[in-house]
Each structure stands twice: as C-alpha cells, then as structure tokens.
Amino acid sequence: MLNLYGSTTSLRQVLALNKTTFGRATRNFHYDGRNRLSSFWTPTQSKKPEGTSAEDGHDLLVRAGFLRQAHSGIFHLLPLGLRVQAKIERLIDKHMLGLGASKVALSSLSSEDLWQRSGRLDKGRGSEFLRLSDRKGAKLLLSPTHEEEITTVVANAVHSHKQLPLRLYQVSRKYRDEARPRQGLLRGREFVMKDLYTFDATSEAAHETYASVRAAYRAFLDELRLPYLVATADSGNMGGNLSHEYHFASQSGEDTIIQCKECDYSINEELYIGRPHTSEKTQVAVEQTALTYMVTKDRKTILCILYPQGSQLNNQAIKAVSPTIDLSVEDAQQAFLDGGAESSTTKNNFSVLCDPRVPKDAAGLLAADEHQRFLARIGATTTFSALDSKAEGTDDLILLTQAREGDSCPGCATGTLVPHKAVEIGHTFHLGTRYSEPLDLRVTGVQNKQSLVHMGCHGIGVSRLIGAAAALLSDSRGLNWPLAIAPFGVLVIRAGATSAEDAEGIYDCLNAAQSGTDTVIDDRADLPVGWKLNDADLIGYPFIVVVGKAWVERKAVELQCRRLGVKEEVSEADLLGRLAELGQKL
C-alpha cells in the first residue's frame, strides 16, 4: 500500500511504525482493527448534576457523551452521537435508493432574491431566517429548507417530460432563528434534515410518487422498531394541500395526534374538527355549560360561544364556522367596544354560537349580571341572532371543542378517539406547482406543449430523530437505543480471571458472523467492572456481553439486555443465535 511516507509498505508495517512514532501518546490504543473504548472518546459523566431531580432524553444525551451544547439551540455531536447520526443516514440512503433517488449536497447559503420570487421571504417564517450580507452587499440567508434552490437547479437542467420523473435528496444542516430554543435537539437553531424533492410531469404521476414515498417512510420507521404515528397534517407555509406527519408518541411532544380506536382515522389536532354523537345522552346540562366571547377582525361583530365545561375550544372549528374571527384577541368585549360598538348604528352585531351538545335554553346563561351589563351597553339586551355550529358552506354540525378521549370518530360510525402527545420526526408534502410556477420550472410534454412540473418535498428530521428516540426509550439508568441506530450494538466487557484474548475471541466471533450488529470492547484497564457496567447502561448499548467466571469454567458468557429485561448465561455455541433472536425485538 502507498502510505503517507511515500513508500509502499504492508498494513502491518504501517501499524508498527505508528506505534513507534506516536509512542506514549497512544500507550493505551490498539491498532488491530477492533473497536475499542480505549481508543474511542466517550466523555460520560457518571453522576447527575447536583439539584437534578429527573433527567429527560436531552439531559442523558449530554451526560452519556453524545453531544455538548455550544450556544443556545446549537450543539456539537461527539463520537457516539455521530455514530448514531451516521446509522440513521445509512438507513435513509437505503430507502431513498429504493425510490430511485439520487443524492445531492446543496449549499447552506441561499439568496434572498430566490425566496422573494417564491413569495416566502416575508411570509409566515420571515422572522425565522438567519440573514447575512457579503462584502458586496448581496443579501443571503442560511437556508431552513431548499425548495427554491433545488427548483432552480432542476429548471436549468430539465426541459422535457422524458427527463422525468426525477427524485433528488440530501442530508444537510439547516438553520432557523428559533425564538425559544428548547428540548435540546428537538427545537434547535441548527439541525440536520433529510429532504427528498420529487419532480413529475403530471399531477397523477405526482400523486403516485407521493404514495410511494409514504410507503418508503413507513418501511424506514418499521426498521427502527419504534412505535410511531402517521397523521394527516396542515401544509402550512410549505404550500400544497396534501401532507402527512410522522411522529413518535411522547409526553414531551409539542404536537397532539388524534387517532380512532377502530378505523385508520389519524389527524393532527391543528386540523381536527369533531362531529356530534347521534345519541341525545351527550347533551350537557345548562349548569355544565361554559361561556366565552370572541370578536371578528374588523371588530364589528362579537360572538358569545357556549360549550361544555371542562373542554377546550377548538380554534380550527371556530374558524370553520366564522372565518373572520380574530383568535389573537384576549379581551373580546373590550376590543368590540374599542372598535366603536357603542356609537355604531349596528349595535346588534351580537351572535350566540352553541356547541351541538349544549341545550337550546343554555342561552339563559346570558341573564347573569356581568353579561347583562355588557349586552345593555351594546344594545343587545333583548334581541340577538343565533348561529348554528356548521362549517361554512356545509349543513353538518360540528363540535366547537378539542378532542377528548372517548369522543366519537368523524371518520367512522362506531369508533372513539384517543389523543396522543407526540414528537414530529418526518413530514411528506405534495407541493403541486407551488414552486414550479413562480420559479418557472416547465417541461415540454407529449404534445410538444410547455407545462408546469408537479413537485413534492419529503423531510425527515435526522437530529430531531436522535433526540426523540433518546427520550422515547430512556429510563432511570440511562439511554436505550434501538438496535438499528445504536452507536454500537454489542459491548463486550472482560471480568474476573479472563484474558484480553478471551474478550477479543468473542468480539471476533460476533464480527465474523456479519450479522449487522457492530461490536465494541471495553478494554479500559484503569476502570472497575462495576463502573463499566453502569457506564454501559448510561450510554444505552442494546446488548452487553460479560466474559467472566462462567467463561473460564464452561465457555459461557453473561448476556444482558436491559430493554428486554434479559440477564442470562449463554454458551459460546448459542450466543449468536440468542443475539439474533433477541435482536428481532429491538
């Protein structure tokens, strides 16, 4: 082999030369091709910080040596964290290859002009941009996403429908000037994302592509062997009218996913609108009715909303009934009065909106003194209009409150709903011509006519997935990685009178099997076995193999798997089979 010293030598000679050259600096390192903790940096902190009562997944990632915080919302990945990220990326590469996607690497810098052309520069997320200028005054930003850039690249290279379909993806760093960075990797200012951009000649083809991407996402998540949720979602600032979110259920999540126990109905709370039960038993008593006020954006109409006590109003449903309502106003009565209600000739712009479960006579709640004073002030003491809780343009009644466990499912006749707190780790968007039109991405079709390209954008939060998986499986002893993305699948620890060669023999046996489970040896000579075992629990290796007294006496090892509650003696002959059997559950 040709080495750095300019001559051809064997690998054995290079290793020997390295040992001689670096001497004392590498006194505990072993260059024999095996993974060893003596030559792999794991800066764990065995003790919790003082005053810490309970640790979340982020705390454990820091204490277990996976990452360190650099600044607010910005983190450095250390060797253990980088191994997890690399495994996620390899898994992504596998499933993107299955879709026929080619990998690209787009610059983190983008031009404000492009975002101006697409209409997104100052719409919705303008305040989230990290902006900068070069020495010539050109306005740039650190991209939070790359739809504009990739559309421009393709527009300059693709001109015929024969060059489609096209799938391009990248795994890259993204940036967002997050107002309140929190929960570690879950809400940071710098993050790693996988983005797949799809390009099709027709709407029909684009929808077929969307379905195939959804299937690939499910296959990717199935391979992680972690429980996940898929929900219909809001496209938001991305554009388009078809999108789905992919979540891990977690009490620390910022989203709420509503699922039916009977059918496949699953939707983000932001889009949920409930339907009333057909049974009269769902009617609430007058004394169980709550009351609040909301005002329209022009301040000319005020709504008195009646709904069941103990429920939270669903802003999505209120907007569906009255699209002009202003949800940002805290004191609707004062806003209505400040808008000129007392001097207006339209004093009776006062309406009562009842949830379907509220009885008709519940409007009598307005007889209370505080409400009577307000009604008298605006001249609506005796007359007011009543609105049905129907979404605009429909005849079906809707519920005005957020989903609660046991509510009826809007998607089937018999099912009931269960809300789940969740962490979003992926999103698929059908974009249509949202970006191809303003950025002029067109191809010549079969009939030699120009037509807009139909696009999709499909993301997976790589760094977010690391934080979510850490939080999902951690316990009081430490992290607990799924086998597919664990930094190492098996840790081998030598104990008692066994030799280094004994541990290395087990390591070599596992590696020779080529089972896909990578192994590491804890050969740190200055640390006791008990400390190593606690450190292993903190880091969260799926399997620990202890080569100790049983090995000397009968060629057996102790196999531990904390996640499955396994701690058993396994013979050398049965070790590979047992690992494969347990691995199917991890």
Short mmCIF file of N, CA and C in Angstrom, two decimals, residues 60-177:
data_model
loop_
_atom_site.label_atom_id
_atom_site.label_comp_id
_atom_site.label_asym_id
_atom_site.label_seq_id
_atom_site.Cartn_x
_atom_site.Cartn_y
_atom_site.Cartn_z
N LEU A 60 -29.73 13.15 29.28
CA LEU A 60 -28.98 11.90 29.19
C LEU A 60 -28.03 11.90 27.99
N LEU A 61 -28.44 12.51 26.88
CA LEU A 61 -27.54 12.60 25.73
C LEU A 61 -26.27 13.37 26.07
N VAL A 62 -26.43 14.41 26.88
CA VAL A 62 -25.27 15.20 27.30
C VAL A 62 -24.43 14.40 28.28
N ARG A 63 -25.06 13.82 29.29
CA ARG A 63 -24.30 13.11 30.34
C ARG A 63 -23.66 11.84 29.80
N ALA A 64 -24.29 11.21 28.79
CA ALA A 64 -23.74 9.98 28.22
C ALA A 64 -22.70 10.25 27.14
N GLY A 65 -22.39 11.53 26.88
CA GLY A 65 -21.29 11.85 25.98
C GLY A 65 -21.63 11.81 24.50
N PHE A 66 -22.92 12.02 24.15
CA PHE A 66 -23.31 12.04 22.75
C PHE A 66 -23.21 13.43 22.13
N LEU A 67 -23.40 14.46 22.96
CA LEU A 67 -23.34 15.83 22.44
C LEU A 67 -23.01 16.81 23.54
N ARG A 68 -22.66 18.01 23.14
CA ARG A 68 -22.44 19.11 24.06
C ARG A 68 -23.07 20.36 23.46
N GLN A 69 -23.60 21.21 24.32
CA GLN A 69 -24.20 22.45 23.84
C GLN A 69 -23.11 23.49 23.62
N ALA A 70 -23.15 24.12 22.42
CA ALA A 70 -22.20 25.17 22.10
C ALA A 70 -22.77 26.54 22.46
N HIS A 71 -23.99 26.79 22.01
CA HIS A 71 -24.69 28.03 22.27
C HIS A 71 -26.17 27.69 22.38
N SER A 72 -27.00 28.65 22.64
CA SER A 72 -28.43 28.40 22.75
C SER A 72 -28.97 27.81 21.44
N GLY A 73 -29.48 26.58 21.52
CA GLY A 73 -30.06 25.93 20.35
C GLY A 73 -29.05 25.38 19.37
N ILE A 74 -27.75 25.34 19.73
CA ILE A 74 -26.70 24.86 18.84
C ILE A 74 -25.86 23.82 19.60
N PHE A 75 -25.65 22.66 18.96
CA PHE A 75 -25.00 21.55 19.64
C PHE A 75 -23.88 20.95 18.79
N HIS A 76 -22.84 20.47 19.49
CA HIS A 76 -21.77 19.71 18.85
C HIS A 76 -22.06 18.22 19.04
N LEU A 77 -21.96 17.44 17.97
CA LEU A 77 -22.07 15.99 18.09
C LEU A 77 -20.70 15.42 18.40
N LEU A 78 -20.62 14.58 19.43
CA LEU A 78 -19.39 13.89 19.80
C LEU A 78 -19.39 12.51 19.14
N PRO A 79 -18.30 11.72 19.28
CA PRO A 79 -18.21 10.46 18.52
C PRO A 79 -19.41 9.52 18.65
N LEU A 80 -19.96 9.35 19.85
CA LEU A 80 -21.13 8.48 19.99
C LEU A 80 -22.33 9.03 19.23
N GLY A 81 -22.57 10.32 19.36
CA GLY A 81 -23.70 10.93 18.66
C GLY A 81 -23.53 10.87 17.15
N LEU A 82 -22.28 11.04 16.69
CA LEU A 82 -22.03 11.00 15.25
C LEU A 82 -22.26 9.60 14.69
N ARG A 83 -21.95 8.56 15.48
CA ARG A 83 -22.22 7.19 15.02
C ARG A 83 -23.72 6.95 14.87
N VAL A 84 -24.52 7.47 15.81
CA VAL A 84 -25.97 7.33 15.70
C VAL A 84 -26.47 8.05 14.45
N GLN A 85 -26.00 9.28 14.25
CA GLN A 85 -26.42 10.04 13.07
C GLN A 85 -26.03 9.32 11.78
N ALA A 86 -24.82 8.78 11.74
CA ALA A 86 -24.36 8.08 10.53
C ALA A 86 -25.23 6.87 10.23
N LYS A 87 -25.65 6.15 11.27
CA LYS A 87 -26.50 4.98 11.04
C LYS A 87 -27.88 5.38 10.53
N ILE A 88 -28.41 6.48 11.05
CA ILE A 88 -29.70 6.98 10.54
C ILE A 88 -29.55 7.35 9.06
N GLU A 89 -28.46 8.01 8.72
CA GLU A 89 -28.23 8.42 7.33
C GLU A 89 -28.10 7.20 6.42
N ARG A 90 -27.40 6.15 6.88
CA ARG A 90 -27.27 4.95 6.05
C ARG A 90 -28.61 4.29 5.82
N LEU A 91 -29.44 4.30 6.85
CA LEU A 91 -30.79 3.73 6.72
C LEU A 91 -31.62 4.55 5.74
N ILE A 92 -31.49 5.86 5.82
CA ILE A 92 -32.17 6.75 4.88
C ILE A 92 -31.69 6.48 3.46
N ASP A 93 -30.36 6.38 3.27
CA ASP A 93 -29.80 6.10 1.95
C ASP A 93 -30.41 4.83 1.36
N LYS A 94 -30.55 3.82 2.17
CA LYS A 94 -31.11 2.55 1.71
C LYS A 94 -32.51 2.72 1.15
N HIS A 95 -33.36 3.45 1.87
CA HIS A 95 -34.75 3.58 1.44
C HIS A 95 -34.90 4.62 0.34
N MET A 96 -34.04 5.61 0.28
CA MET A 96 -34.07 6.54 -0.84
C MET A 96 -33.61 5.85 -2.13
N LEU A 97 -32.64 4.96 -2.02
CA LEU A 97 -32.20 4.19 -3.18
C LEU A 97 -33.36 3.36 -3.72
N GLY A 98 -34.17 2.82 -2.81
CA GLY A 98 -35.34 2.05 -3.23
C GLY A 98 -36.34 2.86 -4.01
N LEU A 99 -36.33 4.19 -3.84
CA LEU A 99 -37.22 5.08 -4.59
C LEU A 99 -36.58 5.57 -5.89
N GLY A 100 -35.33 5.18 -6.12
CA GLY A 100 -34.63 5.66 -7.30
C GLY A 100 -34.15 7.09 -7.17
N ALA A 101 -33.85 7.52 -5.94
CA ALA A 101 -33.43 8.90 -5.71
C ALA A 101 -31.92 9.03 -5.77
N SER A 102 -31.45 10.16 -6.29
CA SER A 102 -30.02 10.48 -6.34
C SER A 102 -29.71 11.49 -5.24
N LYS A 103 -28.53 11.33 -4.63
CA LYS A 103 -28.16 12.18 -3.51
C LYS A 103 -27.39 13.41 -3.98
N VAL A 104 -27.72 14.56 -3.44
CA VAL A 104 -27.06 15.81 -3.74
C VAL A 104 -26.63 16.48 -2.44
N ALA A 105 -25.86 17.54 -2.56
CA ALA A 105 -25.46 18.34 -1.39
C ALA A 105 -25.59 19.80 -1.77
N LEU A 106 -26.66 20.43 -1.32
CA LEU A 106 -26.92 21.83 -1.64
C LEU A 106 -26.26 22.74 -0.60
N SER A 107 -25.86 23.91 -1.04
CA SER A 107 -25.22 24.86 -0.14
C SER A 107 -26.18 25.33 0.95
N SER A 108 -25.63 25.59 2.12
CA SER A 108 -26.44 26.14 3.21
C SER A 108 -26.79 27.60 2.99
N LEU A 109 -26.05 28.27 2.11
CA LEU A 109 -26.33 29.67 1.78
C LEU A 109 -27.32 29.76 0.63
N SER A 110 -28.29 30.64 0.78
CA SER A 110 -29.28 30.86 -0.27
C SER A 110 -29.47 32.36 -0.47
N SER A 111 -29.94 32.72 -1.64
CA SER A 111 -30.15 34.13 -1.97
C SER A 111 -31.54 34.58 -1.56
N GLU A 112 -31.63 35.76 -0.96
CA GLU A 112 -32.94 36.31 -0.60
C GLU A 112 -33.80 36.54 -1.85
N ASP A 113 -33.15 36.81 -2.98
CA ASP A 113 -33.91 37.06 -4.21
C ASP A 113 -34.78 35.86 -4.59
N LEU A 114 -34.21 34.65 -4.43
CA LEU A 114 -34.98 33.44 -4.76
C LEU A 114 -36.22 33.32 -3.89
N TRP A 115 -36.03 33.58 -2.60
CA TRP A 115 -37.14 33.48 -1.66
C TRP A 115 -38.17 34.58 -1.91
N GLN A 116 -37.70 35.71 -2.42
CA GLN A 116 -38.62 36.78 -2.78
C GLN A 116 -39.47 36.33 -3.97
N ARG A 117 -38.85 35.67 -4.95
CA ARG A 117 -39.58 35.20 -6.13
C ARG A 117 -40.63 34.15 -5.77
N SER A 118 -40.33 33.29 -4.81
CA SER A 118 -41.29 32.25 -4.43
C SER A 118 -42.39 32.78 -3.51
N GLY A 119 -42.19 34.00 -2.98
CA GLY A 119 -43.19 34.60 -2.10
C GLY A 119 -43.06 34.20 -0.65
N ARG A 120 -41.93 33.58 -0.27
CA ARG A 120 -41.80 33.10 1.11
C ARG A 120 -40.88 33.97 1.98
N LEU A 121 -40.23 34.96 1.39
CA LEU A 121 -39.24 35.69 2.15
C LEU A 121 -39.83 36.37 3.38
N ASP A 122 -40.94 37.03 3.21
CA ASP A 122 -41.54 37.78 4.33
C ASP A 122 -42.92 37.26 4.69
N LYS A 123 -43.19 36.01 4.32
CA LYS A 123 -44.50 35.44 4.58
C LYS A 123 -44.38 34.31 5.59
N GLY A 124 -44.96 34.49 6.75
CA GLY A 124 -45.04 33.41 7.72
C GLY A 124 -43.77 33.21 8.53
N ARG A 125 -42.66 32.85 7.84
CA ARG A 125 -41.47 32.48 8.58
C ARG A 125 -40.33 33.47 8.39
N GLY A 126 -40.62 34.67 7.89
CA GLY A 126 -39.55 35.64 7.62
C GLY A 126 -38.69 35.93 8.84
N SER A 127 -39.30 35.99 10.01
CA SER A 127 -38.55 36.31 11.22
C SER A 127 -37.66 35.15 11.67
N GLU A 128 -37.81 33.96 11.09
CA GLU A 128 -37.03 32.80 11.50
C GLU A 128 -35.73 32.68 10.72
N PHE A 129 -35.51 33.54 9.71
CA PHE A 129 -34.31 33.43 8.90
C PHE A 129 -33.09 33.96 9.65
N LEU A 130 -31.98 33.27 9.48
CA LEU A 130 -30.68 33.80 9.88
C LEU A 130 -30.09 34.46 8.64
N ARG A 131 -30.04 35.79 8.63
CA ARG A 131 -29.66 36.53 7.43
C ARG A 131 -28.26 37.10 7.56
N LEU A 132 -27.62 37.32 6.40
CA LEU A 132 -26.29 37.92 6.36
C LEU A 132 -26.07 38.55 5.00
N SER A 133 -25.04 39.37 4.91
CA SER A 133 -24.67 40.01 3.65
C SER A 133 -23.19 39.79 3.41
N ASP A 134 -22.82 39.65 2.12
CA ASP A 134 -21.41 39.52 1.83
C ASP A 134 -20.78 40.91 1.67
N ARG A 135 -19.49 40.96 1.33
CA ARG A 135 -18.78 42.24 1.28
C ARG A 135 -19.30 43.16 0.18
N LYS A 136 -20.03 42.58 -0.80
CA LYS A 136 -20.58 43.38 -1.88
C LYS A 136 -22.02 43.81 -1.61
N GLY A 137 -22.53 43.41 -0.42
CA GLY A 137 -23.88 43.81 -0.07
C GLY A 137 -24.96 42.87 -0.53
N ALA A 138 -24.58 41.74 -1.14
CA ALA A 138 -25.59 40.76 -1.56
C ALA A 138 -26.26 40.17 -0.32
N LYS A 139 -27.58 40.07 -0.37
CA LYS A 139 -28.34 39.59 0.78
C LYS A 139 -28.51 38.07 0.69
N LEU A 140 -28.03 37.40 1.73
CA LEU A 140 -28.06 35.95 1.80
C LEU A 140 -28.77 35.50 3.06
N LEU A 141 -29.10 34.22 3.11
CA LEU A 141 -29.66 33.65 4.34
C LEU A 141 -29.17 32.21 4.47
N LEU A 142 -29.14 31.74 5.71
CA LEU A 142 -28.83 30.34 5.98
C LEU A 142 -30.14 29.56 5.84
N SER A 143 -30.16 28.63 4.90
CA SER A 143 -31.42 28.02 4.49
C SER A 143 -32.04 27.16 5.58
N PRO A 144 -33.34 27.39 5.87
CA PRO A 144 -34.09 26.47 6.71
C PRO A 144 -34.66 25.32 5.89
N THR A 145 -34.68 25.48 4.56
CA THR A 145 -35.16 24.47 3.63
C THR A 145 -34.73 24.89 2.22
N HIS A 146 -34.86 23.98 1.24
CA HIS A 146 -34.19 24.22 -0.05
C HIS A 146 -35.11 24.11 -1.26
N GLU A 147 -36.39 24.33 -1.11
CA GLU A 147 -37.29 24.21 -2.27
C GLU A 147 -36.90 25.18 -3.39
N GLU A 148 -36.61 26.41 -3.04
CA GLU A 148 -36.26 27.40 -4.05
C GLU A 148 -34.99 27.02 -4.80
N GLU A 149 -33.98 26.60 -4.06
CA GLU A 149 -32.70 26.27 -4.69
C GLU A 149 -32.82 25.06 -5.61
N ILE A 150 -33.44 23.99 -5.13
CA ILE A 150 -33.50 22.78 -5.94
C ILE A 150 -34.39 22.98 -7.16
N THR A 151 -35.45 23.79 -7.03
CA THR A 151 -36.31 24.07 -8.18
C THR A 151 -35.53 24.81 -9.26
N THR A 152 -34.69 25.75 -8.84
CA THR A 152 -33.87 26.50 -9.80
C THR A 152 -32.85 25.60 -10.49
N VAL A 153 -32.23 24.72 -9.73
CA VAL A 153 -31.26 23.78 -10.30
C VAL A 153 -31.91 22.92 -11.37
N VAL A 154 -33.07 22.37 -11.05
CA VAL A 154 -33.76 21.48 -11.99
C VAL A 154 -34.27 22.26 -13.19
N ALA A 155 -34.76 23.48 -12.97
CA ALA A 155 -35.28 24.29 -14.08
C ALA A 155 -34.20 24.57 -15.12
N ASN A 156 -32.95 24.65 -14.69
CA ASN A 156 -31.85 24.91 -15.61
C ASN A 156 -31.32 23.67 -16.31
N ALA A 157 -31.79 22.48 -15.85
CA ALA A 157 -31.23 21.23 -16.39
C ALA A 157 -32.25 20.31 -17.03
N VAL A 158 -33.51 20.45 -16.65
CA VAL A 158 -34.56 19.53 -17.13
C VAL A 158 -35.53 20.32 -18.00
N HIS A 159 -35.74 19.85 -19.24
CA HIS A 159 -36.59 20.60 -20.18
C HIS A 159 -37.65 19.74 -20.86
N SER A 160 -37.57 18.43 -20.71
CA SER A 160 -38.52 17.54 -21.38
C SER A 160 -39.14 16.57 -20.39
N HIS A 161 -40.39 16.18 -20.67
CA HIS A 161 -41.06 15.20 -19.81
C HIS A 161 -40.32 13.86 -19.82
N LYS A 162 -39.49 13.64 -20.84
CA LYS A 162 -38.73 12.39 -20.91
C LYS A 162 -37.64 12.32 -19.84
N GLN A 163 -37.29 13.47 -19.25
CA GLN A 163 -36.29 13.51 -18.19
C GLN A 163 -36.92 13.32 -16.80
N LEU A 164 -38.22 13.12 -16.78
CA LEU A 164 -38.95 12.91 -15.54
C LEU A 164 -39.51 11.49 -15.52
N PRO A 165 -39.78 10.93 -14.33
CA PRO A 165 -39.69 11.54 -13.01
C PRO A 165 -38.25 11.68 -12.53
N LEU A 166 -38.06 12.60 -11.60
CA LEU A 166 -36.75 12.85 -11.01
C LEU A 166 -36.91 12.92 -9.50
N ARG A 167 -36.01 12.22 -8.78
CA ARG A 167 -36.01 12.26 -7.31
C ARG A 167 -34.61 12.63 -6.84
N LEU A 168 -34.51 13.71 -6.10
CA LEU A 168 -33.23 14.19 -5.57
C LEU A 168 -33.36 14.38 -4.06
N TYR A 169 -32.35 13.93 -3.32
CA TYR A 169 -32.43 14.11 -1.86
C TYR A 169 -31.06 14.50 -1.31
N GLN A 170 -31.10 15.06 -0.13
CA GLN A 170 -29.88 15.44 0.56
C GLN A 170 -30.06 15.26 2.06
N VAL A 171 -28.96 15.11 2.77
CA VAL A 171 -28.93 15.17 4.23
C VAL A 171 -28.00 16.33 4.56
N SER A 172 -28.54 17.38 5.15
CA SER A 172 -27.75 18.60 5.31
C SER A 172 -28.14 19.34 6.58
N ARG A 173 -27.32 20.32 6.90
CA ARG A 173 -27.59 21.18 8.05
C ARG A 173 -28.55 22.29 7.63
N LYS A 174 -29.52 22.57 8.48
CA LYS A 174 -30.48 23.63 8.23
C LYS A 174 -30.43 24.61 9.41
N TYR A 175 -30.99 25.79 9.17
CA TYR A 175 -30.88 26.85 10.18
C TYR A 175 -32.21 27.57 10.34
N ARG A 176 -32.51 27.90 11.58
CA ARG A 176 -33.75 28.62 11.90
C ARG A 176 -33.48 29.48 13.13
N ASP A 177 -33.82 30.75 13.04
CA ASP A 177 -33.60 31.66 14.17
C ASP A 177 -34.73 31.47 15.17
#
